[in-house]
Amino acid sequence: MTEPMLSTDVQRPETTVPPVTSQADARIRVNGLVKRYGTLEVFRGIDFEVGAREIVTIVGPSGCGKTTLLRCLNGLIAADEGEIWSNGTRVTEPIAGMAMVFQHFGLFPWKTVYDNVSYGLRMAGVPAAEIARRVPHFVNLVGLKGFEQAYPYQMSGGMQQRCGLARALAVEPNVLLMDEPFAAVDAQTREILQFELMRIWEERPTAMVFVTHSIEEAVLMGDRVFVLKGRPSSIKETITIDLPHPRTRETLREARFAELREQVWSTLMSEAREAEFKLET
Amino acid sequence: MRRELINRHAPFVLSLTAGMALWEVVGRYSSPAFMVPLSATLKKLWQLIIGGTLITQFLDSAALFLTGFVLALLIGMPLGLLLARVRGLRVGLEPYIMILYATPMVALIPFILSMMGFGFAPKVLVVFLFAVFPVLYNTIEGARSIKPELIEVARSFRSSEWSLWREVMVPYTLPYTMTGVRLAIGRGLVGMVAAEFFLSSTGLGQMIMTASQNFDTAGVFAAILVIALIGIAMMRLGRRIETHFARWRN
Ligand SMILES: Nc1ncnc2c1ncn2[C@@H]1O[C@H](COP(=O)(O)OP(=O)(O)OP(=O)(O)O)[C@@H](O)[C@H]1O
Ligand SMILES: [Mg+2]
């Protein structure tokens, strides 16, 4: 029944990776998280930590609960068991210092770029003068200078997500949650945005949890890649990405990058292959 | 540029001229008991204006209409948002709203009369009842169509309930409310005239009644023309405001 792994000359991932970060250094700590929707158990036994300057990427098949996990981390929905800690607080509702970038962009269509970017600051009660000083900086940072007064419907998907990114960055979070942020933009734009995000992150590193469908993206962005799978799903593998920072276009050409990509690929695909064989018998 | 302008407005101007000509011609050949020509109506209108009657009556009606209408807005919109946000309240109240929206409000006037008599307040109530339901109904429908994702974005950025209303619910819902407001203008004017007919007789409604009782057909037409013009002007204004608040929609 169990097929041998695809023959790649990559060593199998160690199932337990020595923690990259010490307890004290962790920005997010998740213990024994379980989430159910009625009778559907989405995931169980989720345990991990994310360091203050660490990017964790999460890959997994559609419907395995990636968005659900991020919504729990953000405090938007409650988990059924287990707990989430961030910055010394137990997360039960959205907390300051955390910001999310949404797959559907989540821009307010009646607000201009400027008003969308300043939204989080206004919600945080930042004084108007301070907002006026900060917003242009973040608008520039994501390359939207000159589009301050544009409405979302006037912009391409890529520009809309730049705006979504600026809105999240503007509150200067120390935890960034990214739910397939570049999944809805075309391939070229996606590549541009990936490197821009990495450039921005290198300038001001934060803890980041980055969900994606793309194995390439997971390896390029991540310090560790979590493979989420199973029913209910859990973190089946953790692959440490020992590629040097800063990650740039050069990274894509490194032999080690290809190895790691294959490693994540085979881990992810083993289940898909099993499922395929089950169907045939 | 000029030509374009002419082309664009030609059908409207032509149809308006034809309509006025038709009124004039038909008016001249009908019994003055039913109808008078446009020229006679305008002449009467002019007399009413310089005589001062029209202005007084108009101001009277305007006060009634505006009071009822503004109350309908001030109550319809916040209540609509509240009902959209609080599910239990909505489920409980929706049947009553539907029934009242569907009821011809004129039918309620005798009841209002017996309850409240002949003052200003019962008339305001009539205008209010005519105008409030389109505002309320459209606000509820609008506010309920907000994408839950956007509410979640607001929560993710730690929005307070008050901020959620101010930054998300109200701006999103305003174009819908304004559609209701345009409907409410028409219905409110009907309510105004009905109240002036059936409750204490004042304003433009009274002008129509008195003129009609005196077989002054020109006077009737003059008052109707004024009401129609007010209606058109307000609807256009409503449309303007609606587009203004909806400029973010492509
Ligand atoms: N509000 C909800 N009520 C009931 N079931 C839900 C709800 N939200 C998600 N689910 C279910 O939970 C499971 C996980 O959904 P989730 O959106 O987290 O998956 P995902 O990994 O993000 O998928 P994708 O890669 O397609 O975005 C799915 O089976 C989904 O149908
Ligand atoms: Mg998802």
XYZ file of C-alpha atoms and ligand atoms in Angstrom:
563
model
C 0.000 0.000 0.000
C 2.643 2.497 1.019
C 4.525 3.575 -2.025
C 8.213 4.330 -1.657
C 8.954 7.992 -1.600
C 9.860 9.579 -4.874
C 13.488 8.921 -5.460
C 15.172 12.170 -4.769
C 18.619 12.299 -3.359
C 17.328 14.448 -0.558
C 17.531 13.146 2.965
C 14.143 12.601 4.593
C 13.161 15.446 6.843
C 13.782 14.822 10.470
C 10.415 14.658 12.105
C 11.554 16.634 15.075
C 13.494 19.730 14.344
C 15.404 21.328 17.161
C 13.491 24.486 18.063
C 14.934 27.429 16.239
C 13.907 29.771 18.975
C 14.018 29.589 22.711
C 10.858 29.893 24.779
C 11.630 33.439 25.776
C 12.145 34.465 22.180
C 8.815 33.146 20.902
C 6.292 35.661 19.593
C 3.591 33.086 19.137
C 3.180 29.925 21.147
C 0.457 27.447 20.308
C -0.338 24.511 22.598
C -2.606 21.584 21.755
C -4.920 23.514 19.485
C -8.114 21.769 18.344
C -10.807 23.317 16.179
C -14.149 21.752 15.337
C -17.039 22.937 13.216
C -19.929 20.854 14.485
C -18.937 17.267 13.840
C -16.098 18.229 11.508
C -12.777 18.262 13.318
C -10.628 20.592 11.226
C -7.319 20.113 13.042
C -6.040 18.743 16.303
C -2.836 18.652 18.291
C -1.354 21.775 16.771
C 1.750 22.811 18.709
C 4.328 25.278 17.535
C 6.216 28.426 18.253
C 7.254 31.269 16.042
C 10.317 33.326 16.879
C 10.404 37.105 16.950
C 12.251 37.270 13.642
C 11.098 34.070 12.076
C 8.957 33.339 9.064
C 6.945 30.159 9.289
C 5.225 29.102 6.108
C 2.353 26.665 6.119
C 1.485 24.497 3.144
C -1.281 21.964 2.918
C -4.057 20.782 0.671
C -7.176 22.828 0.138
C -9.608 22.624 3.019
C -7.056 21.329 5.554
C -7.697 24.282 7.821
C -4.979 26.824 7.024
C -7.325 29.790 7.038
C -9.049 28.433 10.115
C -5.709 28.226 11.912
C -4.836 31.821 11.012
C -8.236 33.050 12.173
C -7.620 31.318 15.494
C -4.168 32.899 15.762
C -5.667 36.316 15.058
C -8.290 35.758 17.748
C -11.154 36.039 15.289
C -12.547 32.641 16.197
C -12.077 30.590 19.314
C -10.377 27.217 19.266
C -12.181 24.352 20.978
C -9.144 23.163 22.905
C -5.647 24.414 23.520
C -4.333 27.902 23.759
C -2.499 30.590 21.869
C -0.117 33.019 23.483
C 1.424 36.069 21.919
C 3.456 38.867 23.479
C 2.635 37.506 26.896
C -1.114 37.589 26.357
C -3.471 34.714 25.877
C -5.175 35.345 22.530
C -8.949 35.222 22.852
C -9.735 38.207 20.652
C -7.694 40.276 18.199
C -4.779 41.817 20.064
C -2.575 44.810 19.343
C 0.715 43.993 17.659
C -0.748 41.465 15.251
C -2.014 42.173 11.750
C -3.433 40.030 8.994
C -3.205 40.227 5.218
C -6.169 38.512 3.624
C -6.431 36.281 0.586
C -9.470 38.270 -0.572
C -7.540 41.522 0.126
C -10.306 42.720 2.465
C -10.024 46.337 1.320
C -12.947 48.613 2.051
C -14.223 49.508 -1.422
C -15.600 52.876 -0.288
C -12.254 54.015 1.083
C -9.366 55.351 -0.927
C -5.912 53.804 -0.689
C -5.013 56.450 1.873
C -8.048 55.740 4.032
C -7.580 51.994 3.761
C -3.936 52.215 4.803
C -4.736 54.533 7.710
C -7.644 52.342 8.854
C -5.715 50.244 11.360
C -4.071 53.341 12.822
C -7.416 55.036 13.292
C -8.768 51.908 14.986
C -5.740 51.939 17.273
C -6.517 55.537 18.235
C -3.303 56.963 16.797
C -3.487 60.790 16.701
C -4.284 62.361 13.343
C -0.922 64.129 13.042
C 0.920 60.878 13.612
C -1.275 59.121 11.030
C -0.562 61.841 8.479
C 3.135 61.330 9.081
C 3.110 57.533 8.954
C 0.732 56.690 6.121
C 2.759 58.204 3.246
C 5.760 56.188 4.392
C 3.874 52.894 4.105
C 2.184 53.909 0.862
C 5.659 54.527 -0.582
C 7.058 51.354 0.930
C 4.652 49.185 -1.064
C 5.074 51.297 -4.200
C 1.660 52.957 -4.254
C 2.894 56.550 -4.269
C 0.578 58.616 -6.462
C -2.375 56.307 -5.883
C -3.380 57.647 -2.478
C -6.748 58.875 -3.734
C -7.574 55.819 -5.876
C -10.433 53.521 -4.953
C -9.859 49.747 -4.901
C -11.997 49.134 -7.991
C -9.641 51.367 -9.961
C -6.621 49.180 -9.216
C -5.310 45.806 -10.367
C -5.295 42.861 -7.977
C -1.582 43.285 -7.372
C -2.010 46.919 -6.400
C -4.937 46.077 -4.180
C -2.834 43.582 -2.279
C -0.026 46.125 -1.972
C -2.617 48.282 -0.274
C -3.674 45.388 1.973
C -0.024 44.859 2.861
C 0.510 48.548 3.639
C -2.562 48.563 5.870
C -1.162 45.656 7.885
C 2.390 47.050 8.021
C 1.197 50.523 9.043
C 0.205 49.384 12.528
C 3.823 48.201 12.908
C 2.891 44.736 14.111
C 5.382 42.321 15.573
C 3.339 39.406 14.252
C 2.184 39.327 10.637
C -0.373 36.779 9.533
C -0.570 36.196 5.793
C -3.354 34.090 4.325
C -2.300 33.196 0.794
C -1.747 36.890 0.159
C -0.542 36.477 -3.415
C -2.794 33.619 -4.520
C -5.237 35.880 -6.345
C -2.699 37.803 -8.442
C -1.055 36.736 -11.694
C 2.219 34.810 -11.671
C 4.496 37.715 -12.605
C 2.975 40.091 -10.115
C 3.176 37.393 -7.512
C 6.901 37.016 -8.010
C 7.425 40.765 -7.787
C 5.365 40.972 -4.603
C 7.217 38.053 -3.006
C 10.555 39.779 -3.363
C 9.176 43.123 -2.290
C 7.744 41.539 0.824
C 11.109 39.919 1.559
C 12.875 43.251 1.059
C 10.446 44.951 3.439
C 10.790 42.149 5.945
C 14.604 42.250 5.860
C 14.458 45.925 6.744
C 12.185 45.352 9.688
C 11.971 41.663 10.574
C 8.902 40.456 12.457
C 7.387 37.135 13.308
C 5.364 35.977 10.331
C 3.010 33.104 9.651
C 2.595 32.793 5.927
C 0.044 30.399 4.444
C 0.432 29.406 0.822
C -0.463 26.813 -1.755
C 2.805 27.281 -3.544
C 5.676 25.049 -2.437
C 8.140 27.349 -4.140
C 6.790 30.329 -2.228
C 6.862 28.370 1.036
C 10.534 27.513 0.603
C 11.513 30.949 -0.657
C 9.891 32.860 2.186
C 10.114 30.452 5.100
C 12.653 29.794 7.801
C 10.594 26.719 8.530
C 7.883 25.093 6.457
C 5.023 23.321 8.227
C 3.196 20.705 6.237
C -0.379 20.580 7.423
C -2.306 17.497 6.418
C -4.520 14.601 7.470
C -8.114 14.472 8.616
C -8.287 16.050 11.111
C -5.127 17.763 10.014
C -2.041 18.395 12.057
C 1.511 19.510 11.410
C 2.902 16.340 9.831
C 6.335 17.655 8.961
C 8.494 20.607 9.819
C 11.205 21.360 7.301
C 13.903 23.803 8.266
C 14.914 26.031 5.394
C 18.583 26.684 5.878
C 18.884 29.154 3.022
C 20.688 32.355 3.900
C 18.980 35.718 4.229
C 18.380 38.026 2.481
C 16.262 35.925 0.150
C 16.397 37.386 -3.317
C 16.045 36.209 -6.879
C 19.480 34.590 -6.457
C 17.980 32.251 -3.890
C 15.812 30.649 -6.557
C 18.926 29.542 -8.452
C 20.646 27.853 -5.551
C 20.926 24.077 -5.637
C 19.838 23.909 -2.015
C 16.620 25.699 -2.914
C 15.736 23.003 -5.445
C 16.527 20.254 -2.932
C 14.332 21.760 -0.289
C 11.529 22.332 -2.755
C 11.657 18.645 -3.711
C 11.645 17.682 -0.072
C 8.536 19.696 0.697
C 6.956 18.470 -2.505
C 7.412 14.800 -1.696
C 6.175 15.263 1.850
C 3.080 16.988 0.603
C 2.464 14.612 -2.256
C 2.809 11.346 -0.354
C -0.703 11.764 0.938
C -2.099 12.783 -2.416
C -0.549 9.651 -3.915
C -1.999 7.455 -1.195
C -5.395 8.998 -1.753
C -5.056 8.279 -5.445
C -4.279 4.632 -4.813
C -7.165 4.309 -2.426
C -9.496 5.526 -5.112
C -8.265 2.932 -7.573
C -8.712 -0.102 -5.327
C -19.577 70.213 -28.020
C -22.626 72.373 -28.552
C -24.010 69.929 -31.050
C -23.546 67.070 -28.645
C -25.471 68.991 -26.018
C -28.324 69.582 -28.440
C -28.379 65.938 -29.502
C -28.438 64.741 -25.940
C -31.253 66.974 -24.788
C -33.308 67.054 -27.985
C -35.609 64.103 -27.187
C -36.361 65.494 -23.738
C -37.067 69.021 -24.966
C -39.165 67.748 -27.870
C -41.265 65.490 -25.691
C -41.748 68.246 -23.126
C -42.835 70.728 -25.796
C -45.198 68.187 -27.322
C -46.680 67.431 -23.904
C -47.245 71.113 -23.163
C -48.768 71.674 -26.602
C -51.085 68.703 -26.113
C -52.163 70.023 -22.712
C -52.831 73.428 -24.241
C -54.855 72.047 -27.149
C -56.852 69.472 -25.178
C -57.465 72.071 -22.472
C -58.897 74.528 -24.941
C -61.384 71.994 -26.274
C -62.527 70.500 -22.953
C -65.039 71.748 -20.486
C -63.344 73.977 -17.884
C -65.029 71.795 -15.273
C -62.486 69.015 -16.013
C -59.489 70.676 -17.434
C -58.011 74.029 -18.354
C -55.185 74.682 -20.802
C -51.599 75.122 -19.677
C -51.697 78.854 -20.314
C -54.653 79.289 -17.949
C -52.917 77.152 -15.343
C -49.743 79.218 -15.545
C -51.709 82.447 -15.383
C -53.476 81.218 -12.259
C -50.165 80.092 -10.816
C -48.740 83.560 -11.363
C -51.718 85.176 -9.641
C -51.348 82.800 -6.703
C -47.680 83.637 -6.428
C -48.066 87.402 -6.473
C -51.162 87.170 -4.275
C -48.971 85.475 -1.654
C -51.318 82.504 -1.116
C -49.058 80.007 -2.834
C -46.018 80.958 -0.783
C -47.849 80.631 2.530
C -49.447 77.339 1.587
C -46.205 76.044 0.133
C -44.293 76.859 3.308
C -47.001 75.177 5.339
C -46.753 71.991 3.286
C -42.971 72.133 3.244
C -42.831 72.284 7.037
C -45.113 69.257 7.256
C -43.254 67.274 4.622
C -39.789 68.043 5.931
C -40.649 67.237 9.531
C -42.141 63.872 8.633
C -39.440 63.099 6.127
C -36.500 63.999 8.351
C -38.014 61.926 11.167
C -38.340 59.021 8.728
C -34.646 59.348 7.881
C -33.497 59.811 11.459
C -35.422 56.756 12.604
C -35.390 54.594 9.482
C -31.665 54.542 8.925
C -30.332 53.809 12.429
C -33.144 51.345 13.069
C -32.366 49.604 9.782
C -28.696 49.279 10.704
C -29.591 48.019 14.157
C -31.973 45.425 12.765
C -29.360 44.290 10.263
C -26.806 43.870 13.038
C -28.991 42.254 15.708
C -30.489 39.135 14.259
C -33.035 38.425 16.994
C -34.515 41.884 16.724
C -34.749 41.587 12.958
C -36.439 38.209 12.963
C -38.894 39.467 15.550
C -39.756 42.748 13.855
C -39.521 41.844 10.179
C -43.104 40.532 9.809
C -44.521 43.768 11.234
C -42.343 45.873 8.985
C -43.447 43.862 5.964
C -47.111 44.177 6.901
C -46.876 47.924 7.462
C -44.832 48.435 4.295
C -47.458 46.578 2.290
C -50.460 48.272 3.934
C -51.849 51.257 2.027
C -51.124 53.932 4.611
C -54.208 55.925 3.632
C -56.217 53.202 5.319
C -54.638 54.142 8.633
C -55.617 57.816 8.458
C -59.086 57.449 10.069
C -57.455 55.532 12.897
C -54.810 58.230 13.362
C -57.535 60.861 13.275
C -59.503 59.198 16.054
C -56.349 58.669 18.104
C -54.687 62.047 17.694
C -57.239 64.497 16.334
C -56.489 67.394 14.039
C -53.182 68.951 15.079
C -49.808 69.132 13.327
C -48.520 65.949 14.982
C -51.000 63.487 13.409
C -50.193 64.899 9.978
C -46.483 64.511 10.594
C -47.162 60.938 11.646
C -48.905 60.286 8.326
C -45.977 61.664 6.304
C -43.591 59.711 8.526
C -45.475 56.439 8.036
C -45.563 56.936 4.293
C -41.845 57.707 4.111
C -40.170 55.543 6.737
C -40.641 52.059 5.318
C -38.723 52.404 2.072
C -35.828 53.929 4.062
C -35.962 51.229 6.703
C -36.374 48.364 4.284
C -33.596 49.428 1.925
C -31.241 50.103 4.824
C -31.813 46.620 6.244
C -31.322 44.977 2.868
C -28.207 47.049 2.215
C -26.614 46.496 5.589
C -27.284 42.784 5.424
C -25.409 42.514 2.143
C -22.114 43.645 3.704
C -19.600 40.895 3.107
C -18.865 39.100 6.392
C -15.202 39.150 5.351
C -15.170 42.927 5.704
C -16.692 42.757 9.161
C -13.961 40.273 9.989
C -11.315 42.671 8.677
C -12.733 45.326 10.983
C -12.587 42.926 13.921
C -9.065 41.912 12.990
C -8.034 45.562 13.276
C -9.716 45.749 16.667
C -12.571 47.985 15.614
C -15.017 48.992 18.320
C -18.715 48.504 17.659
C -19.093 52.260 17.206
C -16.213 52.378 14.699
C -17.695 49.429 12.873
C -20.865 51.445 12.356
C -19.094 54.645 11.404
C -16.390 53.214 9.162
C -18.076 50.145 7.688
C -21.830 49.817 8.120
C -22.875 53.410 7.406
C -20.677 54.165 4.379
C -21.446 50.776 2.854
C -25.178 51.091 3.421
C -25.672 54.754 2.452
C -26.202 54.145 -1.280
C -28.890 51.575 -0.436
C -30.497 53.928 2.049
C -30.489 56.675 -0.568
C -32.401 54.440 -2.957
C -34.975 54.111 -0.195
C -34.877 57.856 0.335
C -35.774 58.493 -3.293
C -38.770 56.197 -2.950
C -39.601 57.874 0.342
C -39.762 61.301 -1.330
C -42.546 60.178 -3.634
C -44.421 58.384 -0.905
C -43.901 61.234 1.536
C -45.481 63.692 -0.894
C -48.493 61.398 -1.240
C -48.658 61.254 2.539
C -48.426 65.020 2.777
C -51.345 65.613 0.409
C -53.389 62.823 1.985
C -52.840 64.276 5.450
C -53.829 67.721 4.229
C -56.962 66.295 2.638
C -58.183 64.102 5.432
C -56.822 65.685 8.592
C -56.876 69.418 9.305
C -56.885 71.010 5.899
C -53.792 73.148 5.246
C -51.123 73.782 2.687
C -51.130 72.758 -0.939
C -53.623 69.998 -0.170
C -56.050 72.563 1.144
C -55.489 74.671 -1.985
C -56.522 71.745 -4.144
C -59.568 71.005 -1.996
C -60.805 74.609 -1.882
C -60.195 75.208 -5.579
C -61.988 71.997 -6.436
C -64.986 72.900 -4.259
C -65.168 76.289 -6.017
C -64.949 74.649 -9.460
C -61.694 76.545 -9.910
C -60.043 73.968 -12.169
C -57.099 76.260 -12.934
C -56.398 76.526 -9.220
C -56.447 72.714 -8.869
C -54.044 72.301 -11.753
C -51.748 75.035 -10.486
C -51.403 73.318 -7.090
C -50.867 69.906 -8.680
C -48.204 71.374 -10.946
C -46.375 72.816 -7.967
C -46.432 69.486 -6.126
C -45.230 67.652 -9.207
C -42.361 70.101 -9.688
C -41.315 69.769 -6.046
C -41.402 65.994 -6.440
C -39.227 66.059 -9.525
C -36.743 68.479 -8.003
C -36.398 66.379 -4.855
C -36.032 63.121 -6.734
C -33.251 64.635 -8.808
C -31.546 65.906 -5.697
C -31.925 62.432 -4.164
C -30.348 60.867 -7.238
C -27.429 63.307 -6.990
C -26.830 62.457 -3.364
C -27.148 58.766 -4.130
C -24.464 58.901 -6.841
C -22.278 60.962 -4.564
C -22.342 58.301 -1.851
C -21.984 55.488 -4.364
C -18.965 56.877 -6.226
C -16.797 54.061 -4.898
C -18.910 51.527 -6.776
C -17.665 50.978 -10.301
N -17.398 28.856 9.344
C -17.305 27.550 9.029
N -18.294 26.700 9.330
C -18.201 25.387 9.020
N -17.157 24.825 8.408
C -16.127 25.626 8.067
C -16.160 27.028 8.349
N -15.013 27.580 7.895
C -14.313 26.564 7.352
N -14.972 25.393 7.448
C -14.487 24.082 7.008
O -13.259 23.844 7.636
C -12.341 23.238 6.751
C -11.085 24.072 6.676
O -11.376 25.292 6.017
P -10.256 26.377 5.727
O -10.894 27.489 5.015
O -9.537 26.682 6.981
O -9.288 25.576 4.748
P -7.993 26.097 3.989
O -6.912 25.178 4.318
O -7.780 27.536 4.267
O -8.433 25.887 2.467
P -7.960 26.714 1.197
O -6.588 26.242 0.893
O -8.927 26.284 0.140
O -8.043 28.166 1.514
C -13.065 23.091 5.425
O -13.550 21.777 5.325
C -14.201 24.059 5.521
O -15.306 23.588 4.797
Mg -7.831 29.334 3.047
